[in-house]
Short mmCIF file of C-alpha atoms in Angstrom, two decimals:
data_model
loop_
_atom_site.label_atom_id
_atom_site.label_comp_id
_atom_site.label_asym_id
_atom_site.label_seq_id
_atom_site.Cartn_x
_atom_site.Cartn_y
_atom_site.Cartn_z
CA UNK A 14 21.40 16.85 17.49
CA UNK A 15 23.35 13.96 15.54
CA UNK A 16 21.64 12.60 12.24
CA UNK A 17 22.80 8.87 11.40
CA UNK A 18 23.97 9.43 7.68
CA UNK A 19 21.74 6.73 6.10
CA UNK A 20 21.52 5.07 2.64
CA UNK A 21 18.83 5.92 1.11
CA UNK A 22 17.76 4.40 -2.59
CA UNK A 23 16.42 7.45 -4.98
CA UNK A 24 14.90 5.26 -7.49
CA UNK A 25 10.96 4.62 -7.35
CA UNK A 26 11.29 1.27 -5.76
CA UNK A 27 7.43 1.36 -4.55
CA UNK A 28 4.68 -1.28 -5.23
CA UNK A 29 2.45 1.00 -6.45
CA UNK A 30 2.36 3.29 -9.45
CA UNK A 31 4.14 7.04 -8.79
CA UNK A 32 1.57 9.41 -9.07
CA UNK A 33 2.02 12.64 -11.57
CA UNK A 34 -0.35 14.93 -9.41
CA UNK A 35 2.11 15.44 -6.36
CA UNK A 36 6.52 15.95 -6.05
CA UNK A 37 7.81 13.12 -4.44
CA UNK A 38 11.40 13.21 -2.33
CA UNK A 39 13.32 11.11 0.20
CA UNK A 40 14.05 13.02 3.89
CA UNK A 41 14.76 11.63 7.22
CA UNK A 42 14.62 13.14 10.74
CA UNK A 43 15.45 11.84 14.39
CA UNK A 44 13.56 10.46 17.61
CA UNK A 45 14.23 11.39 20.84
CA UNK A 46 16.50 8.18 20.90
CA UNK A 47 18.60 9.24 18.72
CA UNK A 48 17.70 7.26 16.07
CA UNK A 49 17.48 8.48 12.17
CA UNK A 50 14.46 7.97 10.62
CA UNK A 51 14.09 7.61 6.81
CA UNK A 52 10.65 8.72 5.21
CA UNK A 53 8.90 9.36 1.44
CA UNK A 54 7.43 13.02 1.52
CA UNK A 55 4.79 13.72 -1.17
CA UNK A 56 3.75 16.82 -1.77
CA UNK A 57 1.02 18.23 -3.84
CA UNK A 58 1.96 19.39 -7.25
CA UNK A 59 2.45 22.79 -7.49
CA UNK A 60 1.17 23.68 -3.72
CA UNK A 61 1.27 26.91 -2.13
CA UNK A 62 1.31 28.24 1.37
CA UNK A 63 0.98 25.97 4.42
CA UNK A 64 -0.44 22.80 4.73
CA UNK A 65 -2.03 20.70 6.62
CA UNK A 66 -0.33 17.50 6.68
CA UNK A 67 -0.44 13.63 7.68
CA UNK A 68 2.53 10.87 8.84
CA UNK A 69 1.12 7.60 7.83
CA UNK A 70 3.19 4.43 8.75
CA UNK A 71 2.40 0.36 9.14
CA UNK A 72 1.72 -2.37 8.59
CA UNK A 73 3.53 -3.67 10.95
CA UNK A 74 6.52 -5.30 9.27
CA UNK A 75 6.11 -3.59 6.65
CA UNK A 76 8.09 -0.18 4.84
CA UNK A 77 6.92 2.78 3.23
CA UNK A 78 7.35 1.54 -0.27
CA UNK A 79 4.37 -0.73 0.43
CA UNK A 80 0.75 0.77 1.67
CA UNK A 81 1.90 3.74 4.03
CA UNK A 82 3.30 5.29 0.85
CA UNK A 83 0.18 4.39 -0.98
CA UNK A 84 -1.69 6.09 1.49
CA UNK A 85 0.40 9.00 1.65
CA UNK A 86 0.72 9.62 -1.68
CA UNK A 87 -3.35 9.33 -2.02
CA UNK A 88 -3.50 11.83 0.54
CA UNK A 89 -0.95 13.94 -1.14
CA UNK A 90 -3.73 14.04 -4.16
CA UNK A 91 -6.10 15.22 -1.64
CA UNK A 92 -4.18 18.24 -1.11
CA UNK A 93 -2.80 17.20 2.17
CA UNK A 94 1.64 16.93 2.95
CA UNK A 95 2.63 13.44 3.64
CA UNK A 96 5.27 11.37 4.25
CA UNK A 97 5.19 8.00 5.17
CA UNK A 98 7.80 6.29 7.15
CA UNK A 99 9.95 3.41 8.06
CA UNK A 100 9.91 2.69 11.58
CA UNK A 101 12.88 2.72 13.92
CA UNK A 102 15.05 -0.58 13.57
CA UNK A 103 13.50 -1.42 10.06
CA UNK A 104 13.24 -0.90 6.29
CA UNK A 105 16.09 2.55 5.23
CA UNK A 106 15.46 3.65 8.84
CA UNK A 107 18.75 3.76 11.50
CA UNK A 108 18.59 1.79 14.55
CA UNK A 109 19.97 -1.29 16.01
CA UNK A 110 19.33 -4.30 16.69
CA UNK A 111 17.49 -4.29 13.12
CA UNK A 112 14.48 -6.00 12.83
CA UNK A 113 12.69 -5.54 15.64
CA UNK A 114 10.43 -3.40 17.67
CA UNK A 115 9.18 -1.80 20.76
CA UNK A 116 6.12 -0.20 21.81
CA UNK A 117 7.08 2.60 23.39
CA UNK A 118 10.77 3.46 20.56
CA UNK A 119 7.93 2.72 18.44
CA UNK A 120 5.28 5.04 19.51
CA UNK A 121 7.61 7.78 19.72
CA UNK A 122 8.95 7.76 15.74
CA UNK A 123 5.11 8.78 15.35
CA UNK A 124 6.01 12.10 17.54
CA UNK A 125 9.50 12.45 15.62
CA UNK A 126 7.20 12.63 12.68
CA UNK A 127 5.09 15.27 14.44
CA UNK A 128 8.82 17.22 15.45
CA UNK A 129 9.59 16.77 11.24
CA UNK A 130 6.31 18.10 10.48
CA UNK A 131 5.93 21.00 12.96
CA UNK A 132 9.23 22.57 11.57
CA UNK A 133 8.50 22.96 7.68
CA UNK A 134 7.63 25.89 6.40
CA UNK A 135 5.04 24.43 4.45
CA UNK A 136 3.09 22.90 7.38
CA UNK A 137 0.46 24.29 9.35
CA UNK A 138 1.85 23.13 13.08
CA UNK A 139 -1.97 23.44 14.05
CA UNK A 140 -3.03 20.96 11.70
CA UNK A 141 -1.08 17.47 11.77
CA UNK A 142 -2.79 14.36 11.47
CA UNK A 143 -1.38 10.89 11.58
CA UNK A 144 -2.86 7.44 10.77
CA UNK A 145 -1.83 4.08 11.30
CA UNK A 146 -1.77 0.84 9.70
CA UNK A 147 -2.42 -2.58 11.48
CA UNK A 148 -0.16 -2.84 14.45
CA UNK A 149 0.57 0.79 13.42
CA UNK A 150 -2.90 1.90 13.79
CA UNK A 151 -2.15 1.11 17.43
CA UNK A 152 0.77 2.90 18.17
CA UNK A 153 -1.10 6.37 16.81
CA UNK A 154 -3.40 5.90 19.31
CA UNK A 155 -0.42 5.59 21.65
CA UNK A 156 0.90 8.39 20.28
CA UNK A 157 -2.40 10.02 20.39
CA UNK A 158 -3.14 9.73 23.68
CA UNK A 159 0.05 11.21 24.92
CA UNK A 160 1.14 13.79 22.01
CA UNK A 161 -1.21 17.03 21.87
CA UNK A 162 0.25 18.06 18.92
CA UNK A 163 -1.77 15.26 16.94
CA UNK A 164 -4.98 17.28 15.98
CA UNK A 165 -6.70 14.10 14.31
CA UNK A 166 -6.02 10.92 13.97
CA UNK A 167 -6.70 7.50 11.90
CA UNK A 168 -5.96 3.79 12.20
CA UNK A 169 -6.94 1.28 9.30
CA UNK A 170 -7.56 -1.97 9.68
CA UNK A 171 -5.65 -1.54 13.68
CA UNK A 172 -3.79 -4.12 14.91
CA UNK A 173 -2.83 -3.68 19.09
CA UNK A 174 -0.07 -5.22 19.02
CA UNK A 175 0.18 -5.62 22.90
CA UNK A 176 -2.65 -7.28 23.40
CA UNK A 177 -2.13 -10.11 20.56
CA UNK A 178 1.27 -10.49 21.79
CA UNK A 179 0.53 -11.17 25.49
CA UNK A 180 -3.25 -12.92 24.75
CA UNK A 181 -3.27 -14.91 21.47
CA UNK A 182 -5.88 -13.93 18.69
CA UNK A 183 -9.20 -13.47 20.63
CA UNK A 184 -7.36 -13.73 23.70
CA UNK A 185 -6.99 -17.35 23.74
CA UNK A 186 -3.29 -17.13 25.95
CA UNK A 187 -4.06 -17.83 29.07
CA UNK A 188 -1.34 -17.24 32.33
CA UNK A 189 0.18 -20.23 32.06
CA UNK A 190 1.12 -20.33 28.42
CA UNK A 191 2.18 -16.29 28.69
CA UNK A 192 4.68 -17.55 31.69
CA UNK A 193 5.96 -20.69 29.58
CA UNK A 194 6.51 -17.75 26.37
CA UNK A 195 8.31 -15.20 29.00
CA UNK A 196 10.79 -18.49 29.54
CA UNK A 197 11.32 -19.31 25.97
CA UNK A 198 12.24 -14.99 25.46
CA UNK A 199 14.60 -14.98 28.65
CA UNK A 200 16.29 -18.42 27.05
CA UNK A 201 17.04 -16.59 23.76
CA UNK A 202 18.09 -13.63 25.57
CA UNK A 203 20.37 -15.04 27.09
CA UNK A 204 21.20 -17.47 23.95
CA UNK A 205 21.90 -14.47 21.63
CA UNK A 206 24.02 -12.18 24.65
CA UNK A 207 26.14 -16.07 24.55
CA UNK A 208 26.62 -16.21 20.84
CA UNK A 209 26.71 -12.69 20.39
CA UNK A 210 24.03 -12.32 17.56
CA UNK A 211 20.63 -11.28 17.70
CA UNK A 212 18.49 -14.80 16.69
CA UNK A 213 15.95 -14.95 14.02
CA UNK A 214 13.22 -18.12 13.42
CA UNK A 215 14.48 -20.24 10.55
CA UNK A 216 12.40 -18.63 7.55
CA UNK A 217 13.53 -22.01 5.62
CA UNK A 218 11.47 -24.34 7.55
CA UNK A 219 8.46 -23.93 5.05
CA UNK A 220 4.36 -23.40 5.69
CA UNK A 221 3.48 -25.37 9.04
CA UNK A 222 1.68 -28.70 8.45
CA UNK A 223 -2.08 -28.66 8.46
CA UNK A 224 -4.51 -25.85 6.74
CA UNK A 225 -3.14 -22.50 6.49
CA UNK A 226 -6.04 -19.88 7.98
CA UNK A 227 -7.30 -18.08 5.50
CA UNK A 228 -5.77 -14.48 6.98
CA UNK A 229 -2.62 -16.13 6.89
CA UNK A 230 -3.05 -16.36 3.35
CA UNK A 231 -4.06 -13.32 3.05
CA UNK A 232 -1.06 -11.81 4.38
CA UNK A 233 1.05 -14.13 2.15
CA UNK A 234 -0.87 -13.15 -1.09
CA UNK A 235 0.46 -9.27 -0.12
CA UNK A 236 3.79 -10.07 1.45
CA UNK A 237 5.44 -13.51 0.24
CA UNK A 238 8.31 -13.90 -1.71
CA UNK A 239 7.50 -14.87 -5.39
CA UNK A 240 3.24 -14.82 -4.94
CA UNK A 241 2.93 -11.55 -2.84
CA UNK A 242 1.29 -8.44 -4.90
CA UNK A 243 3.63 -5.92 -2.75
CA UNK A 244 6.27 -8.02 -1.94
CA UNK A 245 9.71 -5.94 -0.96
CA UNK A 246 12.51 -7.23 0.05
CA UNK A 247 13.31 -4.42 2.91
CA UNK A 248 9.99 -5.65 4.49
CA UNK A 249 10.12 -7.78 7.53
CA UNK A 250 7.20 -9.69 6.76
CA UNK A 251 7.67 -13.05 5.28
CA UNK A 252 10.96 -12.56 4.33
CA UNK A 253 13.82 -10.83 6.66
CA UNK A 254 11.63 -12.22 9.81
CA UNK A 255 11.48 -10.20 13.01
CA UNK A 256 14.53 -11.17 15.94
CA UNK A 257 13.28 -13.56 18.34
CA UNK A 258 12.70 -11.69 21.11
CA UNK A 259 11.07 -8.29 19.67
CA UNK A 260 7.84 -9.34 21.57
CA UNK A 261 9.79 -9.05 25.10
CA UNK A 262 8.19 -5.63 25.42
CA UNK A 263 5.63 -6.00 23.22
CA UNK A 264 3.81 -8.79 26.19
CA UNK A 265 4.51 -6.84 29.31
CA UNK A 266 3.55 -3.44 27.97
CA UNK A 267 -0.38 -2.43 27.05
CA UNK A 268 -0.49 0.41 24.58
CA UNK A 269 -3.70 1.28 24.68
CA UNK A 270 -4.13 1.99 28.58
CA UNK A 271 -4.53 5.68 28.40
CA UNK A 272 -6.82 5.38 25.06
CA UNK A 273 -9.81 6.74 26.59
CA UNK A 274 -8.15 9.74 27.79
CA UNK A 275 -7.86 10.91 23.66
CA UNK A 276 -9.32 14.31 23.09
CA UNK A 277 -8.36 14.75 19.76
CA UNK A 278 -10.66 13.55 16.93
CA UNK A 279 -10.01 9.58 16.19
CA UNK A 280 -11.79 7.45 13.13
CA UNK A 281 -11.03 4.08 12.94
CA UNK A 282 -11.55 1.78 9.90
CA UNK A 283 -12.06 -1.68 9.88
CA UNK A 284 -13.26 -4.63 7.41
CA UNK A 285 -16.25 -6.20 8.49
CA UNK A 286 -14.94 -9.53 7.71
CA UNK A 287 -11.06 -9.21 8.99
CA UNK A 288 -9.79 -11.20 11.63
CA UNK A 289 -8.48 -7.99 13.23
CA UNK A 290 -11.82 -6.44 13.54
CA UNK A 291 -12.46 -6.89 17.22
CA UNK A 292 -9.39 -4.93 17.91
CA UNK A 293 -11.07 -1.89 16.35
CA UNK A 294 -14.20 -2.42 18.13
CA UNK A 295 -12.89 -2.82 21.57
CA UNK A 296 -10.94 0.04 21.10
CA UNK A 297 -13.53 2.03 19.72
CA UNK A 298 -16.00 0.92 22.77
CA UNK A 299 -13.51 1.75 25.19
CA UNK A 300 -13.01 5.27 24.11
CA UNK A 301 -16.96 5.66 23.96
CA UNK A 302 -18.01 4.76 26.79
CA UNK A 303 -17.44 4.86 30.99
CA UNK A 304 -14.63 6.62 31.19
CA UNK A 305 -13.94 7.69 27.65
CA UNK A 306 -17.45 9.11 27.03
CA UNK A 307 -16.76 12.08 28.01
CA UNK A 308 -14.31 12.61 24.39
CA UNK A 309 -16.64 10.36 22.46
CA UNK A 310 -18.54 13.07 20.29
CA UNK A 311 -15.41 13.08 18.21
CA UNK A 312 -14.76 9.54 17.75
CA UNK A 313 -15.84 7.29 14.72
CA UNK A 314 -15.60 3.89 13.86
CA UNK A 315 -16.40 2.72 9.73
CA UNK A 316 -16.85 -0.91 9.62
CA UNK A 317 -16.89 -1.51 5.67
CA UNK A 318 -18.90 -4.35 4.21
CA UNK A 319 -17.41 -7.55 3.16
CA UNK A 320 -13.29 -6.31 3.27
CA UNK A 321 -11.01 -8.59 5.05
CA UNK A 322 -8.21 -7.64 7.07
CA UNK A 323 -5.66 -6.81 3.69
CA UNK A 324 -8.30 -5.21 1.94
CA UNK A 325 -7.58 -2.04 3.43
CA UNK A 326 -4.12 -2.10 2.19
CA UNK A 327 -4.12 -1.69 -1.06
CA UNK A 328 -7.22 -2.07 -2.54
CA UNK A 329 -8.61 1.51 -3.74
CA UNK A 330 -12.20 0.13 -3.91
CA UNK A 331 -12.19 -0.32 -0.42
CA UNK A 332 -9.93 1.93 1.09
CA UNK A 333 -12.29 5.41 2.51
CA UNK A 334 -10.73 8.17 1.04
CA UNK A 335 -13.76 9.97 0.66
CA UNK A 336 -14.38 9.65 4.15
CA UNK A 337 -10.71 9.48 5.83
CA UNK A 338 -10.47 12.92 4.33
CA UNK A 339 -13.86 14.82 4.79
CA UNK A 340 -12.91 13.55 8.70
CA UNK A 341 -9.65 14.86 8.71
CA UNK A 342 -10.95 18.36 6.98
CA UNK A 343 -13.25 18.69 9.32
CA UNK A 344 -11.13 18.26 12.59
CA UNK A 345 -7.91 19.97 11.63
CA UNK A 346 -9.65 23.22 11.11
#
């Protein structure tokens, strides 16, 4: 199988501290597609034997120098193997067109991750976890549902992507609007095959008039150029801006169909007071119950007091580490 030779920065270029309890290198491994995939791997210091080990990745938009590798290296402490990874078409990852994304390319660099993992030496195949970060937290249960390699698995703060991108935010899209957006994505398709470049919106134009919502603000106060506490410039997010028509797949296809169908142990973690946190508890409900009750003894959902949607990116106070862990212990035995 062909590797895409990749450029990959060796300097600590994170934005968060490097931790002196675990090694820390750069690898990369391949999809199914073909496509390289560049990852941090942190490894407890001094470990012995095999593992059991974790692929974290998200936010969406995001790279691995931001909370993934935050994560990862936090579970690294916690005696666990980790890497965290950019996805396909983003951040020191291969793939073209870059900067954008698609549910099901997507999904799948969670199961290359699973491919990377199950062939080290230092892994216990019987014990691989993943978890996933906003729009990432979906995906993993994508990947979940379909790969039964993935003993256990996690989603912070989970974003399904599908759903916002067909609905609206609380499902506020109705048909109508959803037709009018599938002609404005066939006009730049056919726009960007004319000019032959791949559009992006003008990231120029400056904050929309009227009051910005406060998890808008949020997301800038982690992300923006200048004010954001993990800004990166690899990172999509506020700054490179996502090609106009990476939601073409994202509306038609629903990731979370097959959900219910996940045997495998699943704890999702959400902040009480984020914007996002219906997309946790629908999930959650819908694995739970009619159809999914039947794999519900293993299923949790932590709602934690008071945290907002970005609180569970960064913020060590909030994040469940205690928890995240004594789950994943106790389900990759």
């Amino acid at each position: 199988m062909y590797d895409e030779k990749l450029e990959l920065t060796q300097e600590w270029d994170k934005t968060f501290p490097e931790s002196d309890k675990v090694d820390h290198e750069k690898v990369t491994f391949h999809n199914r597609y073909g496509i390289t995939l560049a990852a941090d791997l942190y490894v407890p210091m001094d470990a012995d034997g095999r593992l059991p080990a974790v692929a974290v990745c998200g936010p969406f938009g995001a790279v691995k120098e931001q909370c993934s590798g935050l994560y990862a290296q936090t579970m690294a402490e916690r005696g666990f193997l980790a890497i965290a990874f950019d996805p396909s078409f983003t951040g020191e990852s291969g793939g073209a067109v870059r900067d954008t994304a698609d549910p099901a390319i997507n999904t799948e660099d969670f199961s290359a991750a699973v491919d990377y993992l199950s062939c080290r030496d230092d892994v216990d195949p019987e014990k691989i976890a993943i978890i996933g970060i906003c729009g990432w937290g979906g995906f993993a249960l994508n990947a979940a549902a379909m790969d039964t390699r993935v003993k256990a698995t996690v989603t912070s703060t989970m974003y399904d992507m599908t759903r916002v991108s067909a609905r609206g935010y609380f499902d506020s899209t109705d048909e109508d609007a959803r037709y009018a957006m599938r002609q404005q994505l066939a006009a730049a398709r056919t726009a960007d095959y004319s000019s032959g470049a791949y559009s992006k919106p003008d990231m120029s134009a400056g904050a929309p008039d009227g009051e910005i919502p406060q998890f808008v603000q949020d997301y800038m106060a982690y992300y923006a150029p200048g004010i954001g506490r993990a800004f990166h410039p690899r990172a999509v997010n506020f700054s490179r801006a996502w090609v106009n028509t990476s939601t073409w797949n994202l509306v038609n296809m629903p990731i979370l169909q097959y959900a219910r169908e996940i045997r495998s142990a699943v704890l999702m973690v959400h902040g009480e007071k984020a914007h996002s946190c219906y997309f946790s508890r629908d999930a959650f409900a819908d694995m739970t119950s009619g159809e999914g009750e039947k794999w519900a003894a293993n299923k949790e959902l932590v709602i934690i007091p008071d945290a907002v949607h970005t609180d569970l990116y960064d913020n060590l106070d909030v994040i469940p580490f205690d928890e995240i862990v004594a789950f994943l212990e106790e389900n990759l035995k």
